PDB file of C-alpha atoms in Angstrom:
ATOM      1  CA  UNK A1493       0.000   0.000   0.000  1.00  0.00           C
ATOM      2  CA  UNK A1494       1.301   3.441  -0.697  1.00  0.00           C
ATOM      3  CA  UNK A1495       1.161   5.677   2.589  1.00  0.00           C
ATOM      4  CA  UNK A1496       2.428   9.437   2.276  1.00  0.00           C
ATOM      5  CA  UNK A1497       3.000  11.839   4.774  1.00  0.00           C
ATOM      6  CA  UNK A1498       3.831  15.065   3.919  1.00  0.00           C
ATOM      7  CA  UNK A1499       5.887  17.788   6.145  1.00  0.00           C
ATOM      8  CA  UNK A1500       7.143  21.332   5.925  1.00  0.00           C
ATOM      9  CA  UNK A1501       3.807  23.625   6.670  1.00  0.00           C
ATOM     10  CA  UNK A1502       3.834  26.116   9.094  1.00  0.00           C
ATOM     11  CA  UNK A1503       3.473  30.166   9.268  1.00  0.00           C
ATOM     12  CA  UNK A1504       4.920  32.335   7.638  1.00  0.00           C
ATOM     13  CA  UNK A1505       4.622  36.202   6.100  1.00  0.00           C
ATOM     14  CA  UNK A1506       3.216  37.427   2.988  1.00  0.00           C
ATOM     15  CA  UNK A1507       6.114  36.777   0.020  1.00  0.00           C
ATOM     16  CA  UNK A1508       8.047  34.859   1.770  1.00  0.00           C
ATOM     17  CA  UNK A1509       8.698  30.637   1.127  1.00  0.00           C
ATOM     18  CA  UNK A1510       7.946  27.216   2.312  1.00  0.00           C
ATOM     19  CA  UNK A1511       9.186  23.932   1.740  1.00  0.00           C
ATOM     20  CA  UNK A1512       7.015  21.375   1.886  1.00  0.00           C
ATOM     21  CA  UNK A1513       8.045  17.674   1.719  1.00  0.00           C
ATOM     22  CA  UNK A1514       6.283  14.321   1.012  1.00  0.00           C
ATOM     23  CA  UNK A1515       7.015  10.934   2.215  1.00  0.00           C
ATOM     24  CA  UNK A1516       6.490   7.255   0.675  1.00  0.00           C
ATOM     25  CA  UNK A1517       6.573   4.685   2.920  1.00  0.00           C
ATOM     26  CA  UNK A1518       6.766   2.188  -0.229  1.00  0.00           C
ATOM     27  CA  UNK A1519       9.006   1.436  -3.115  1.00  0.00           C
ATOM     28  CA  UNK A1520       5.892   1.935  -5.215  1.00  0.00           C
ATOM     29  CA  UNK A1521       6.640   5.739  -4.838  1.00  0.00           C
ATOM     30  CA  UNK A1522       8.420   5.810  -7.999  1.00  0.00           C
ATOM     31  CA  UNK A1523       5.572   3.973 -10.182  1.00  0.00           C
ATOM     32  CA  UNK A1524       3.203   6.696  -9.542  1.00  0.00           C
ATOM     33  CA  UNK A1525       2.423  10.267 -10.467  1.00  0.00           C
ATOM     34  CA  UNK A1526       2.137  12.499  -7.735  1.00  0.00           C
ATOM     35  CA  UNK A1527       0.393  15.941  -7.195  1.00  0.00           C
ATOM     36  CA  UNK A1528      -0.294  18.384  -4.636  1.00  0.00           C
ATOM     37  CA  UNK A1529      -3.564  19.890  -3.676  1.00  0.00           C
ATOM     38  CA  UNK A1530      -4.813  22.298  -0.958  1.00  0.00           C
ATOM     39  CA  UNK A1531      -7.824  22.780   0.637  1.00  0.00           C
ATOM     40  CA  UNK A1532      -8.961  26.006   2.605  1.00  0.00           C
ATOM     41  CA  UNK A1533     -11.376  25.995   4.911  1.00  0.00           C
ATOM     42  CA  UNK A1534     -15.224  25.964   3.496  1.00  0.00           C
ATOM     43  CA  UNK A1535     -13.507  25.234  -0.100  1.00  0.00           C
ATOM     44  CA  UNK A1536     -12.920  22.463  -2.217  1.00  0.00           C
ATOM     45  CA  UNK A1537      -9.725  20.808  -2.506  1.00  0.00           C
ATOM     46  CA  UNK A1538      -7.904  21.965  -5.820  1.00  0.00           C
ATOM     47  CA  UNK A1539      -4.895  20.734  -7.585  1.00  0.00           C
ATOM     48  CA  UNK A1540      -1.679  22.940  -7.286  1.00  0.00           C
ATOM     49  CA  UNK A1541       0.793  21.301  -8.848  1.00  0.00           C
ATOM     50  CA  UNK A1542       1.233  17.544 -10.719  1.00  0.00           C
ATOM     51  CA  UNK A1543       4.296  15.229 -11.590  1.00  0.00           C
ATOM     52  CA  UNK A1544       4.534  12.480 -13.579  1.00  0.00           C
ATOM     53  CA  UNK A1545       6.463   9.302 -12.798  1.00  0.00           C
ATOM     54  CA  UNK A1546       9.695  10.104 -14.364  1.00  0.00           C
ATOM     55  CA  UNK A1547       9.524  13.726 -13.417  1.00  0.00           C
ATOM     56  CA  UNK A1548      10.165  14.992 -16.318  1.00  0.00           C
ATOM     57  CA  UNK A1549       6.369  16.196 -17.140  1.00  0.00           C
ATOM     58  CA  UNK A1550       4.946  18.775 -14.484  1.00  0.00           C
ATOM     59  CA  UNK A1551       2.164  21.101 -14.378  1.00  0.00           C
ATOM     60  CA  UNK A1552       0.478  23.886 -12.042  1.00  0.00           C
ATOM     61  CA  UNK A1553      -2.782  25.481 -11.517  1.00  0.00           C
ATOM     62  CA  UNK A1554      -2.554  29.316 -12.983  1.00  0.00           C
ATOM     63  CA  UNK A1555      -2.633  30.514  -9.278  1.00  0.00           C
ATOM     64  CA  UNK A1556       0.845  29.192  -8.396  1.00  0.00           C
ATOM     65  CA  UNK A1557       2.455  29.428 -11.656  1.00  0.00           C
ATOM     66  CA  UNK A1558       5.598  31.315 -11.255  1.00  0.00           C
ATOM     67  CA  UNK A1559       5.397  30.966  -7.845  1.00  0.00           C
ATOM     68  CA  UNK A1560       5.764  27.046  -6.963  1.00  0.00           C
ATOM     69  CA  UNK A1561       7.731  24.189  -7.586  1.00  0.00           C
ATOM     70  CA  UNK A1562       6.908  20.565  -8.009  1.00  0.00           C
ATOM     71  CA  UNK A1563       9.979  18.200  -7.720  1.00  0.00           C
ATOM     72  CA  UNK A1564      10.772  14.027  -6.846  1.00  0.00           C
ATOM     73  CA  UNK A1565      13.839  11.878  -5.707  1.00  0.00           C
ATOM     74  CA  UNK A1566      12.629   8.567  -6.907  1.00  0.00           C
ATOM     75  CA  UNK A1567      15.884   7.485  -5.017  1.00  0.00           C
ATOM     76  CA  UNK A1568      14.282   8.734  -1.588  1.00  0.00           C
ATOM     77  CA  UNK A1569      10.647   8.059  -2.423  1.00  0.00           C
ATOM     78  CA  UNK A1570       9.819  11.952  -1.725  1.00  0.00           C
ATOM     79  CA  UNK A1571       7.981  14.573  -3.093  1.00  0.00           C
ATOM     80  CA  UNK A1572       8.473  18.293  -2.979  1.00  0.00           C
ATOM     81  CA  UNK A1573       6.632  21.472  -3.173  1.00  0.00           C
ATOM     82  CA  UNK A1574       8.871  24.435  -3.290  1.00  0.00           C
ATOM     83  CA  UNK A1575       6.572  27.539  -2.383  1.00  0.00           C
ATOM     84  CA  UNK A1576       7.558  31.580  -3.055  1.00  0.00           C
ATOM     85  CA  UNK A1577       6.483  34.752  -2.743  1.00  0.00           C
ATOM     86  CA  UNK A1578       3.515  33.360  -0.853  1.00  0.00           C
ATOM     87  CA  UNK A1579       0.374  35.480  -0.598  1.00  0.00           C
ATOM     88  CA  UNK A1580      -2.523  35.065   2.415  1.00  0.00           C
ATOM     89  CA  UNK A1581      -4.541  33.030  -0.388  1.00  0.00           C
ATOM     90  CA  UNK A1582      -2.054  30.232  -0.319  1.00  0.00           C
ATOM     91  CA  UNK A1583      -3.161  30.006   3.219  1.00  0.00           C
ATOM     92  CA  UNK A1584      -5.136  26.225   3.075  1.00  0.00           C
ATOM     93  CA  UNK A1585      -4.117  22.116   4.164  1.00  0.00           C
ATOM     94  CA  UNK A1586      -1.929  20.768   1.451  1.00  0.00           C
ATOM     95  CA  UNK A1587      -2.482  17.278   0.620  1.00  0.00           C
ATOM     96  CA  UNK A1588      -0.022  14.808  -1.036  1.00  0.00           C
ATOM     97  CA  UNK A1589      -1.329  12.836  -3.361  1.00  0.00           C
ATOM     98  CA  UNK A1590      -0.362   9.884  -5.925  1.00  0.00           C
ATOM     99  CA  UNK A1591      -2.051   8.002  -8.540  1.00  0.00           C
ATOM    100  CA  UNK A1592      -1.275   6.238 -12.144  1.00  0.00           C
ATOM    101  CA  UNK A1593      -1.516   8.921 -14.538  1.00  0.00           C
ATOM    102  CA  UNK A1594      -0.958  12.957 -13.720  1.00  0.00           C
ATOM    103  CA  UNK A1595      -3.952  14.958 -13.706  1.00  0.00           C
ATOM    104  CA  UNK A1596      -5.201  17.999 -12.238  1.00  0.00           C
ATOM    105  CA  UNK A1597      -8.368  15.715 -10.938  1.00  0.00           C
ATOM    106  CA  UNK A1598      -8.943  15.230  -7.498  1.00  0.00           C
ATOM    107  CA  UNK A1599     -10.660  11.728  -8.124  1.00  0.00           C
ATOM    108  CA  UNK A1600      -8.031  10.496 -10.859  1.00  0.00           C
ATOM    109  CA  UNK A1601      -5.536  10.011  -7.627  1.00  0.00           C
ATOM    110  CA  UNK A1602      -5.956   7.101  -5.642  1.00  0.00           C
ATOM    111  CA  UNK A1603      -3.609   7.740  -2.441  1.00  0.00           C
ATOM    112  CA  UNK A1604      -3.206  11.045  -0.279  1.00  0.00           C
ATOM    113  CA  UNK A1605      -1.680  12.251   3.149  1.00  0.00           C
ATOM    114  CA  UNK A1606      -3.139  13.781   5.764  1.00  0.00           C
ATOM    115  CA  UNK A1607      -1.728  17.154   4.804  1.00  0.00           C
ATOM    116  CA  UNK A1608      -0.493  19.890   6.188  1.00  0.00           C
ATOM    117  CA  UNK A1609      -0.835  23.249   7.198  1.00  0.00           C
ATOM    118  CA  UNK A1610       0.354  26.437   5.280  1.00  0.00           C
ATOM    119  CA  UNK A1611      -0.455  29.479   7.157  1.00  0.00           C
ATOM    120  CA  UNK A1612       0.485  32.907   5.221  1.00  0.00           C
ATOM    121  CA  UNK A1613      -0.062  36.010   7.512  1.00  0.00           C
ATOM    122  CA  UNK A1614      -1.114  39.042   5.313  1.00  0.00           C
TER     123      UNK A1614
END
């Protein structure tokens, strides 16, 4: 079973940076595509960011474009979400997720974290 557990949310000020990380606890990690997606209060959860297998495909939701990075080590079965010149709107749970093919879908991916929180004062 793939379990992921992601790491790196916190508080911090308008336009500044996060890193946030993501775990595999399998060697399946590297069979899968992988996304993040974030989830304010009230809202629905929307994708941020998506990475195929391999890495070499990636692509981001218009709000973070510019602004965010999606990476992988395959080698250390984690997943990363580099974050900049974050804005109070940024301010949700980020979820971890993985799934066969990379889509911006929140049903086409069939494992996620429990997230964590991203808190961006204004």
């Amino acid at each position: 079973q793939v379990q992921l557990v992601e790491s790196g949310g916190g508080l911090v000020q308008a336009g500044g940076s996060l890193r946030l990380s993501c775990a595999a606890s399998v060697r399946t990690f590297s069979n899968h595509a992988m996304g993040w997606f974030r989830q304010a209060p009230g809202k629905e959860r929307e994708f941020v960011a998506g990475i195929s297998w391999s890495g070499t495909s990636t692509f981001y939701a218009n709000s973070v474009k510019g602004r965010f990075t999606i990476s992988r080590d395959n080698a250390k079965n984690t997943l990363y979400l580099e974050m900049n010149l974050l804005k109070s709107e940024d301010t949700a749970v980020y979820y971890c997720a993985a799934g066969v093919v990379m889509t911006m879908k929140v049903s086409e991916y069939d494992y996620w974290g429990q997230g964590t929180q991203v808190t961006v004062s204004s």
